[in-house]
Amino acid sequence: MKKISAILLILFICFTFVPQSWAKEATLPEIVSEHAILAQRGTGRIFYEKKADEKAYPASTTKVMTALLAIENLDPATVLTASETAIRIDRDGSNIGILQGEKLTVEQLLYALLVASANDAANVLAEAVAGDIPSFVDMMNVRADELGMLNTNFVNTHGYHDDNHYTTARDLLTLCMHAMENELFAKIVGTAQYEIPPTEKYEEVRYLSNNNALINPMKGHQYVYKYASGIKTGSTQKAGFCLTSFASKDGKEFFCVTLGAPFESTENGSFLDTAALFNYAFNNFSLHIVADVNEIIATHEVHWAKGNETAILTAQEPFEALLPGGYDKNKLSSEIVVEEEIYAPVKKGDILGRAEYFYDGQSLGAVNLVANQPISRSFLRMVFSTLFHLIFNVWVMTPLTIIVLFLILRSMHEAKKRRIARERRRQQMRRDFYNR
């Protein structure tokens, strides 16, 4: 009896005082950054946002666009020569001291740009791509429009403060999600340390240390986040601390953008906020199979089919989605689109439709729907169906109708002529009778 009472007491304490995370929604982290957004890689699904569409200053996160255009337009092995106009920068901005006439490869300049956040490297690359810096800035804005960054305007290559140089957290998310698809870009932004050997103009080795403390303990071991692998920092007094980031853990991948963390703080809020948002996503959401390959998702009639006239559609591959712990299955829904007309033969695995899944109204992503078995063609059905449609096809029916109407009208006209001829003969016969 005492043992039972003790067990009941323990259970009471556990259920009364221990937080039941599985029974309630995960608590969103409180952050100090003015703007933020957190999204899943691939689907673009948003897991957190704060003033994500309000105007903000990007500072050196601008260099993501500069690097993207350089990678898209230049060979990494190409040697560039720094001009006087390229190194004409405000010296209170970050730089690696590139000298006029100094030769560096595109790849070395990209490391200088993204690891050391060098403004002079940004200008050298810009001139190599576009011929001059203003033309390159025009390219930046054109590329932003192409990517759908509709609330962004660039006026320089590096993010040195200008009131007319602005973006939003959502636009930067769009840019980073695109840039991280490039292997060279992803490799560079995940690099903590890099060395540029001496050049004919610069006698010493340049040791570059990434300003992103999430991946570089040399910039603050207390901020290191072992799941992070990029992307770009930025800071000015007006922009505050800014950070674009990427992290992956257990098959879950997220992008995060934080802008406008307090600049005068003793701690870098962009690092703390980003880690908190990543932890929120990793700790409260897990992968669940929403649609399995053996699950019948839809059926559809198949024309000309031999025997079984219905195509059974299943997911092309298992579709997984991030869902909260203890998620409500009633909040799952789907929208299924299947080809309007399906004709035999159908091969097993043929893509015949697509299913998009939603949780609580937010898209989880989509999966192709395929035939789970072959369907052969019936030759007789094909022939009769083709003839039927040919006969009643509008392009056939229109001239056929005209011909039929013509024949009917001609027949009616001939019949009328015959009636008139018969009537004339009768009248003539009557006249002949009375004239006798």
Short mmCIF file of C-alpha atoms in Angstrom, two decimals:
data_model
loop_
_atom_site.label_atom_id
_atom_site.label_comp_id
_atom_site.label_asym_id
_atom_site.label_seq_id
_atom_site.Cartn_x
_atom_site.Cartn_y
_atom_site.Cartn_z
CA MET A 1 0.00 0.00 0.00
CA LYS A 2 2.83 2.36 0.88
CA LYS A 3 4.53 1.56 -2.43
CA ILE A 4 1.36 2.36 -4.38
CA SER A 5 0.96 5.65 -2.48
CA ALA A 6 4.57 6.59 -3.25
CA ILE A 7 4.15 5.85 -6.96
CA LEU A 8 0.96 7.91 -7.10
CA LEU A 9 2.71 10.79 -5.31
CA ILE A 10 5.61 10.69 -7.81
CA LEU A 11 3.19 10.66 -10.77
CA PHE A 12 1.27 13.57 -9.27
CA ILE A 13 4.45 15.63 -8.85
CA CYS A 14 5.60 14.81 -12.40
CA PHE A 15 2.35 15.76 -14.05
CA THR A 16 1.88 18.83 -11.87
CA PHE A 17 5.32 20.42 -11.88
CA VAL A 18 7.19 18.96 -14.88
CA PRO A 19 6.45 20.87 -18.12
CA GLN A 20 4.54 18.71 -20.55
CA SER A 21 6.15 19.89 -23.82
CA TRP A 22 4.32 17.26 -25.81
CA ALA A 23 0.96 18.60 -24.69
CA LYS A 24 1.37 22.24 -25.70
CA GLU A 25 2.82 24.33 -28.46
CA ALA A 26 6.55 25.02 -28.35
CA THR A 27 7.44 28.39 -26.86
CA LEU A 28 8.89 30.84 -29.35
CA PRO A 29 12.23 32.33 -28.32
CA GLU A 30 12.46 35.98 -27.36
CA ILE A 31 15.07 37.75 -29.47
CA VAL A 32 16.61 41.22 -29.43
CA SER A 33 17.08 41.58 -33.19
CA GLU A 34 14.64 44.00 -34.80
CA HIS A 35 14.04 41.73 -37.79
CA ALA A 36 14.30 37.97 -38.18
CA ILE A 37 13.14 35.02 -40.23
CA LEU A 38 13.72 31.27 -39.97
CA ALA A 39 12.93 28.90 -42.85
CA GLN A 40 13.43 25.29 -43.87
CA ARG A 41 15.77 24.56 -46.74
CA GLY A 42 14.11 23.16 -49.82
CA THR A 43 10.49 23.89 -48.96
CA GLY A 44 11.02 27.51 -47.91
CA ARG A 45 8.54 26.89 -45.10
CA ILE A 46 8.66 29.68 -42.52
CA PHE A 47 9.02 28.64 -38.88
CA TYR A 48 9.51 32.07 -37.34
CA GLU A 49 9.40 35.66 -38.47
CA LYS A 50 9.59 39.09 -36.89
CA LYS A 51 9.14 42.24 -38.97
CA ALA A 52 10.52 40.22 -41.86
CA ASP A 53 9.14 42.58 -44.52
CA GLU A 54 10.09 45.86 -42.89
CA LYS A 55 12.96 47.93 -44.28
CA ALA A 56 16.35 47.20 -42.71
CA TYR A 57 20.00 47.91 -43.43
CA PRO A 58 22.00 44.82 -44.49
CA ALA A 59 25.55 46.04 -43.74
CA SER A 60 28.08 43.45 -44.98
CA THR A 61 25.48 40.77 -45.62
CA THR A 62 25.31 42.70 -48.91
CA LYS A 63 28.43 40.77 -49.92
CA VAL A 64 26.34 37.63 -50.46
CA MET A 65 24.96 39.27 -53.61
CA THR A 66 28.41 40.50 -54.66
CA ALA A 67 29.84 37.00 -54.27
CA LEU A 68 26.93 35.41 -56.13
CA LEU A 69 27.39 37.64 -59.18
CA ALA A 70 31.16 37.10 -59.13
CA ILE A 71 30.75 33.31 -59.02
CA GLU A 72 28.14 33.40 -61.79
CA ASN A 73 30.32 35.52 -64.09
CA LEU A 74 33.98 34.75 -63.34
CA ASP A 75 36.30 31.73 -63.39
CA PRO A 76 37.69 31.19 -59.85
CA ALA A 77 41.19 30.68 -61.29
CA THR A 78 41.24 33.99 -63.18
CA VAL A 79 43.88 36.45 -61.95
CA LEU A 80 42.62 40.01 -61.40
CA THR A 81 44.62 43.20 -61.03
CA ALA A 82 43.39 45.74 -58.51
CA SER A 83 42.77 49.21 -59.92
CA GLU A 84 43.09 52.51 -58.10
CA THR A 85 39.31 53.01 -58.16
CA ALA A 86 38.66 49.57 -56.67
CA ILE A 87 40.76 50.17 -53.57
CA ARG A 88 39.39 53.69 -53.07
CA ILE A 89 37.28 52.80 -50.03
CA ASP A 90 36.47 54.24 -46.62
CA ARG A 91 39.23 52.88 -44.43
CA ASP A 92 36.99 52.55 -41.38
CA GLY A 93 35.30 49.73 -43.28
CA SER A 94 36.70 46.19 -43.28
CA ASN A 95 39.44 45.48 -45.84
CA ILE A 96 42.56 43.37 -46.38
CA GLY A 97 44.74 46.23 -47.62
CA ILE A 98 44.77 45.37 -51.32
CA LEU A 99 47.28 47.52 -53.18
CA GLN A 100 46.94 49.18 -56.56
CA GLY A 101 48.26 46.83 -59.23
CA GLU A 102 48.19 43.78 -56.90
CA LYS A 103 47.24 40.51 -58.55
CA LEU A 104 44.92 38.06 -56.82
CA THR A 105 42.78 35.21 -58.12
CA VAL A 106 38.99 35.40 -58.13
CA GLU A 107 38.90 32.59 -55.58
CA GLN A 108 41.29 34.41 -53.21
CA LEU A 109 39.18 37.55 -53.53
CA LEU A 110 36.01 35.57 -52.77
CA TYR A 111 37.58 34.26 -49.56
CA ALA A 112 38.64 37.81 -48.69
CA LEU A 113 35.09 38.98 -49.40
CA LEU A 114 33.18 36.34 -47.46
CA VAL A 115 35.61 35.32 -44.74
CA ALA A 116 37.34 38.64 -43.93
CA SER A 117 34.44 40.77 -45.25
CA ALA A 118 36.86 42.87 -47.32
CA ASN A 119 35.28 45.91 -48.98
CA ASP A 120 38.27 46.34 -51.29
CA ALA A 121 37.89 42.75 -52.52
CA ALA A 122 34.22 43.48 -53.29
CA ASN A 123 35.18 46.36 -55.56
CA VAL A 124 37.92 44.43 -57.39
CA LEU A 125 35.45 41.65 -58.17
CA ALA A 126 32.78 44.16 -59.19
CA GLU A 127 35.04 45.85 -61.74
CA ALA A 128 36.05 42.48 -63.15
CA VAL A 129 32.42 41.50 -63.69
CA ALA A 130 30.91 44.74 -64.96
CA GLY A 131 33.80 47.01 -65.94
CA ASP A 132 33.03 49.60 -63.29
CA ILE A 133 31.38 49.71 -59.89
CA PRO A 134 28.16 51.63 -60.81
CA SER A 135 27.43 49.12 -63.58
CA PHE A 136 27.95 46.26 -61.13
CA VAL A 137 25.54 47.86 -58.64
CA ASP A 138 22.98 47.99 -61.45
CA MET A 139 23.57 44.25 -61.96
CA MET A 140 23.01 43.66 -58.25
CA ASN A 141 19.61 45.32 -58.40
CA VAL A 142 18.63 43.50 -61.59
CA ARG A 143 19.60 40.17 -60.01
CA ALA A 144 17.66 41.05 -56.88
CA ASP A 145 14.54 41.64 -59.00
CA GLU A 146 15.09 38.32 -60.79
CA LEU A 147 15.23 36.50 -57.46
CA GLY A 148 12.08 38.20 -56.22
CA MET A 149 13.82 40.53 -53.76
CA LEU A 150 11.27 43.27 -54.35
CA ASN A 151 12.02 45.34 -51.23
CA THR A 152 15.77 45.64 -51.73
CA ASN A 153 17.93 48.42 -53.17
CA PHE A 154 21.72 48.33 -53.43
CA VAL A 155 23.94 51.39 -53.91
CA ASN A 156 27.34 49.81 -53.27
CA THR A 157 29.08 46.43 -53.45
CA HIS A 158 29.85 45.91 -49.77
CA GLY A 159 27.15 47.34 -47.51
CA TYR A 160 28.96 50.39 -46.15
CA HIS A 161 26.09 52.43 -44.75
CA ASP A 162 23.92 54.50 -47.05
CA ASP A 163 20.33 55.41 -46.20
CA ASN A 164 19.26 54.29 -49.68
CA HIS A 165 21.00 50.90 -49.37
CA TYR A 166 18.40 48.64 -47.76
CA THR A 167 16.68 45.26 -47.79
CA THR A 168 14.41 43.06 -45.65
CA ALA A 169 14.98 39.87 -43.70
CA ARG A 170 12.77 37.96 -46.15
CA ASP A 171 14.69 39.25 -49.16
CA LEU A 172 18.02 38.24 -47.63
CA LEU A 173 16.58 34.81 -46.90
CA THR A 174 15.67 34.47 -50.58
CA LEU A 175 19.18 35.50 -51.61
CA CYS A 176 20.94 33.13 -49.21
CA MET A 177 18.75 30.17 -50.11
CA HIS A 178 19.74 30.68 -53.74
CA ALA A 179 23.44 31.36 -53.09
CA MET A 180 23.89 28.27 -50.89
CA GLU A 181 22.96 26.06 -53.84
CA ASN A 182 26.39 26.95 -55.28
CA GLU A 183 29.08 24.57 -53.99
CA LEU A 184 31.92 27.10 -54.06
CA PHE A 185 29.88 29.68 -52.19
CA ALA A 186 28.81 27.14 -49.55
CA LYS A 187 32.40 25.99 -49.12
CA ILE A 188 33.77 29.50 -48.62
CA VAL A 189 31.13 30.72 -46.14
CA GLY A 190 31.73 27.61 -44.03
CA THR A 191 35.48 28.33 -43.76
CA ALA A 192 36.78 29.59 -40.40
CA GLN A 193 40.39 30.36 -41.39
CA TYR A 194 42.06 31.07 -44.74
CA GLU A 195 45.49 32.17 -45.91
CA ILE A 196 46.44 34.27 -48.90
CA PRO A 197 50.15 33.84 -49.72
CA PRO A 198 52.42 36.84 -50.43
CA THR A 199 52.03 38.60 -53.77
CA GLU A 200 54.44 40.71 -55.77
CA LYS A 201 52.93 43.76 -54.07
CA TYR A 202 52.36 42.35 -50.57
CA GLU A 203 55.24 40.56 -48.86
CA GLU A 204 53.41 38.88 -45.99
CA VAL A 205 50.87 36.09 -45.72
CA ARG A 206 47.36 37.39 -45.15
CA TYR A 207 45.67 35.38 -42.41
CA LEU A 208 41.92 35.66 -42.77
CA SER A 209 39.64 34.83 -39.86
CA ASN A 210 35.90 34.50 -40.38
CA ASN A 211 33.85 37.09 -38.48
CA ASN A 212 31.08 34.51 -38.03
CA ALA A 213 31.58 33.38 -34.44
CA LEU A 214 29.03 30.58 -34.91
CA ILE A 215 31.68 28.69 -36.91
CA ASN A 216 34.90 30.39 -35.72
CA PRO A 217 35.87 30.12 -32.04
CA MET A 218 38.61 32.70 -32.63
CA LYS A 219 35.86 35.32 -32.80
CA GLY A 220 34.15 34.24 -29.60
CA HIS A 221 34.05 30.64 -28.42
CA GLN A 222 30.89 31.32 -26.39
CA TYR A 223 28.96 31.81 -29.62
CA VAL A 224 30.09 28.66 -31.45
CA TYR A 225 27.17 26.64 -32.79
CA LYS A 226 28.30 23.22 -33.94
CA TYR A 227 25.50 22.72 -36.44
CA ALA A 228 26.16 25.99 -38.31
CA SER A 229 28.06 26.25 -41.60
CA GLY A 230 27.82 29.87 -42.71
CA ILE A 231 26.84 32.37 -44.00
CA LYS A 232 27.69 36.09 -43.57
CA THR A 233 27.95 38.67 -40.81
CA GLY A 234 27.47 42.41 -40.99
CA SER A 235 27.45 45.39 -38.66
CA THR A 236 27.29 49.16 -38.69
CA GLN A 237 26.01 51.54 -36.05
CA LYS A 238 22.77 52.13 -37.97
CA ALA A 239 22.32 48.53 -39.16
CA GLY A 240 23.18 46.97 -35.81
CA PHE A 241 24.53 43.43 -35.73
CA CYS A 242 23.33 41.39 -38.71
CA LEU A 243 23.74 37.73 -39.57
CA THR A 244 22.63 35.35 -42.29
CA SER A 245 23.08 31.72 -41.28
CA PHE A 246 22.60 28.09 -42.23
CA ALA A 247 22.55 25.05 -39.94
CA SER A 248 21.79 21.35 -40.32
CA LYS A 249 21.15 18.57 -37.82
CA ASP A 250 19.71 15.07 -38.16
CA GLY A 251 18.48 15.69 -41.68
CA LYS A 252 16.86 19.00 -40.75
CA GLU A 253 18.22 22.11 -42.49
CA PHE A 254 17.36 25.73 -41.77
CA PHE A 255 18.25 29.23 -42.91
CA CYS A 256 18.09 32.12 -40.48
CA VAL A 257 18.39 35.88 -40.94
CA THR A 258 18.65 38.32 -38.02
CA LEU A 259 19.02 42.06 -38.56
CA GLY A 260 19.25 45.04 -36.25
CA ALA A 261 20.53 43.49 -33.02
CA PRO A 262 21.65 46.26 -30.60
CA PHE A 263 25.06 47.54 -31.74
CA GLU A 264 26.10 49.03 -28.40
CA SER A 265 25.42 45.83 -26.43
CA THR A 266 28.25 44.01 -24.71
CA GLU A 267 27.08 40.84 -26.47
CA ASN A 268 26.47 40.20 -30.15
CA GLY A 269 22.74 39.62 -30.18
CA SER A 270 22.69 38.34 -33.74
CA PHE A 271 24.69 35.24 -32.73
CA LEU A 272 22.58 34.61 -29.62
CA ASP A 273 19.29 35.14 -31.46
CA THR A 274 20.31 32.89 -34.34
CA ALA A 275 21.36 30.06 -32.02
CA ALA A 276 18.09 30.40 -30.10
CA LEU A 277 16.03 30.21 -33.31
CA PHE A 278 17.96 27.21 -34.60
CA ASN A 279 17.49 25.44 -31.24
CA TYR A 280 13.77 26.20 -31.35
CA ALA A 281 13.50 24.53 -34.76
CA PHE A 282 15.73 21.54 -34.02
CA ASN A 283 14.26 20.80 -30.59
CA ASN A 284 10.57 21.21 -31.31
CA PHE A 285 10.12 19.81 -34.80
CA SER A 286 10.90 16.38 -36.16
CA LEU A 287 10.55 14.63 -39.50
CA HIS A 288 7.37 12.60 -40.03
CA ILE A 289 6.31 10.64 -43.10
CA VAL A 290 3.19 12.38 -44.39
CA ALA A 291 2.79 10.31 -47.56
CA ASP A 292 4.31 6.84 -48.01
CA VAL A 293 4.93 5.06 -51.29
CA ASN A 294 2.44 2.31 -50.43
CA GLU A 295 -0.39 4.71 -49.61
CA ILE A 296 -3.15 5.18 -52.21
CA ILE A 297 -3.46 8.95 -52.62
CA ALA A 298 -5.76 9.18 -55.65
CA THR A 299 -7.37 7.17 -58.45
CA HIS A 300 -8.16 8.30 -62.00
CA GLU A 301 -9.89 6.93 -65.08
CA VAL A 302 -7.59 5.78 -67.90
CA HIS A 303 -8.84 5.96 -71.49
CA TRP A 304 -8.18 3.00 -73.82
CA ALA A 305 -7.32 0.82 -70.83
CA LYS A 306 -7.46 -2.93 -71.16
CA GLY A 307 -9.19 -4.52 -68.22
CA ASN A 308 -8.64 -2.25 -65.21
CA GLU A 309 -9.65 1.26 -66.25
CA THR A 310 -8.43 3.05 -63.11
CA ALA A 311 -4.92 4.30 -62.34
CA ILE A 312 -3.93 4.05 -58.70
CA LEU A 313 -1.65 6.94 -57.74
CA THR A 314 0.89 6.83 -54.94
CA ALA A 315 3.76 9.08 -53.82
CA GLN A 316 6.85 8.87 -56.02
CA GLU A 317 8.98 8.75 -52.86
CA PRO A 318 8.29 8.95 -49.15
CA PHE A 319 7.31 12.53 -48.35
CA GLU A 320 8.64 13.75 -45.02
CA ALA A 321 7.76 17.00 -43.31
CA LEU A 322 8.80 18.76 -40.14
CA LEU A 323 5.94 18.70 -37.64
CA PRO A 324 5.74 19.69 -33.98
CA GLY A 325 5.85 17.04 -31.30
CA GLY A 326 2.42 15.52 -30.70
CA TYR A 327 1.07 17.24 -33.80
CA ASP A 328 -2.66 17.28 -34.53
CA LYS A 329 -3.39 15.03 -37.52
CA ASN A 330 -6.64 16.90 -38.09
CA LYS A 331 -4.57 19.93 -39.10
CA LEU A 332 -3.03 18.00 -41.99
CA SER A 333 -4.61 18.57 -45.39
CA SER A 334 -3.68 18.16 -49.04
CA GLU A 335 -4.41 19.50 -52.51
CA ILE A 336 -4.19 16.91 -55.29
CA VAL A 337 -3.83 17.76 -58.95
CA VAL A 338 -3.99 14.94 -61.54
CA GLU A 339 -3.73 15.15 -65.33
CA GLU A 340 -7.19 15.73 -66.79
CA GLU A 341 -6.88 13.05 -69.49
CA ILE A 342 -4.80 9.89 -68.99
CA TYR A 343 -4.45 7.43 -71.87
CA ALA A 344 -3.15 3.88 -71.87
CA PRO A 345 -0.57 2.51 -71.99
CA VAL A 346 0.64 3.64 -68.58
CA LYS A 347 3.94 2.45 -67.17
CA LYS A 348 4.51 1.82 -63.51
CA GLY A 349 6.18 4.95 -62.11
CA ASP A 350 4.79 7.36 -64.72
CA ILE A 351 4.22 10.79 -63.14
CA LEU A 352 0.52 11.55 -63.45
CA GLY A 353 -0.06 14.22 -60.81
CA ARG A 354 1.16 16.10 -57.77
CA ALA A 355 0.05 16.40 -54.15
CA GLU A 356 0.79 19.40 -51.96
CA TYR A 357 0.47 18.98 -48.19
CA PHE A 358 -0.43 21.56 -45.58
CA TYR A 359 -0.30 21.73 -41.80
CA ASP A 360 -2.59 24.24 -40.16
CA GLY A 361 -2.88 26.00 -43.52
CA GLN A 362 0.88 26.33 -44.13
CA SER A 363 2.46 24.46 -47.01
CA LEU A 364 4.74 21.57 -46.09
CA GLY A 365 5.84 20.92 -49.68
CA ALA A 366 4.73 18.69 -52.52
CA VAL A 367 5.40 15.26 -53.98
CA ASN A 368 4.87 13.77 -57.43
CA LEU A 369 2.13 11.17 -57.83
CA VAL A 370 2.93 8.10 -59.93
CA ALA A 371 1.09 5.06 -61.24
CA ASN A 372 1.73 2.13 -58.92
CA GLN A 373 1.05 -0.47 -61.62
CA PRO A 374 1.17 -0.69 -65.43
CA ILE A 375 -2.00 -0.40 -67.50
CA SER A 376 -1.96 -1.82 -71.01
CA ARG A 377 -3.87 -0.46 -74.00
CA SER A 378 -6.93 -2.07 -75.58
CA PHE A 379 -6.58 -1.79 -79.36
CA LEU A 380 -10.34 -2.07 -79.97
CA ARG A 381 -11.15 0.59 -77.38
CA MET A 382 -8.55 2.88 -78.90
CA VAL A 383 -9.98 2.40 -82.44
CA PHE A 384 -13.65 2.82 -81.47
CA SER A 385 -12.87 5.76 -79.20
CA THR A 386 -10.80 7.45 -81.91
CA LEU A 387 -13.51 6.94 -84.53
CA PHE A 388 -16.19 8.21 -82.17
CA HIS A 389 -14.24 11.36 -81.40
CA LEU A 390 -13.31 11.80 -85.05
CA ILE A 391 -16.92 11.63 -86.15
CA PHE A 392 -18.13 14.03 -83.51
CA ASN A 393 -15.10 16.25 -83.50
CA VAL A 394 -16.04 19.86 -84.19
CA TRP A 395 -13.55 20.12 -87.05
CA VAL A 396 -15.24 17.16 -88.73
CA MET A 397 -18.78 18.01 -87.73
CA THR A 398 -18.72 21.54 -89.15
CA PRO A 399 -18.05 20.61 -92.82
CA LEU A 400 -20.12 17.44 -92.44
CA THR A 401 -23.07 19.47 -91.19
CA ILE A 402 -22.72 21.86 -94.11
CA ILE A 403 -22.71 18.96 -96.57
CA VAL A 404 -25.75 17.34 -94.94
CA LEU A 405 -27.64 20.64 -94.89
CA PHE A 406 -26.74 21.20 -98.54
CA LEU A 407 -28.02 17.75 -99.47
CA ILE A 408 -31.22 18.26 -97.49
CA LEU A 409 -31.84 21.66 -99.06
CA ARG A 410 -31.08 20.25 -102.52
CA SER A 411 -33.45 17.34 -101.90
CA MET A 412 -36.16 19.76 -100.76
CA HIS A 413 -35.60 21.91 -103.82
CA GLU A 414 -35.79 18.89 -106.14
CA ALA A 415 -38.95 17.72 -104.40
CA LYS A 416 -40.48 21.16 -104.82
CA LYS A 417 -39.58 21.15 -108.52
CA ARG A 418 -41.20 17.74 -108.89
CA ARG A 419 -44.37 18.95 -107.16
CA ILE A 420 -44.52 21.97 -109.43
CA ALA A 421 -43.99 19.76 -112.52
CA ARG A 422 -46.75 17.37 -111.38
CA GLU A 423 -49.11 20.27 -110.77
CA ARG A 424 -48.39 21.68 -114.22
CA ARG A 425 -49.05 18.29 -115.81
CA ARG A 426 -52.40 18.00 -113.99
CA GLN A 427 -53.42 21.49 -115.09
CA GLN A 428 -52.45 20.71 -118.68
CA MET A 429 -54.45 17.49 -118.55
CA ARG A 430 -57.51 19.42 -117.31
CA ARG A 431 -57.14 21.99 -120.08
CA ASP A 432 -56.79 19.26 -122.67
CA PHE A 433 -59.95 17.55 -121.29
CA TYR A 434 -62.11 20.67 -121.56
CA ASN A 435 -60.82 21.53 -125.02
CA ARG A 436 -62.10 18.29 -126.57
#
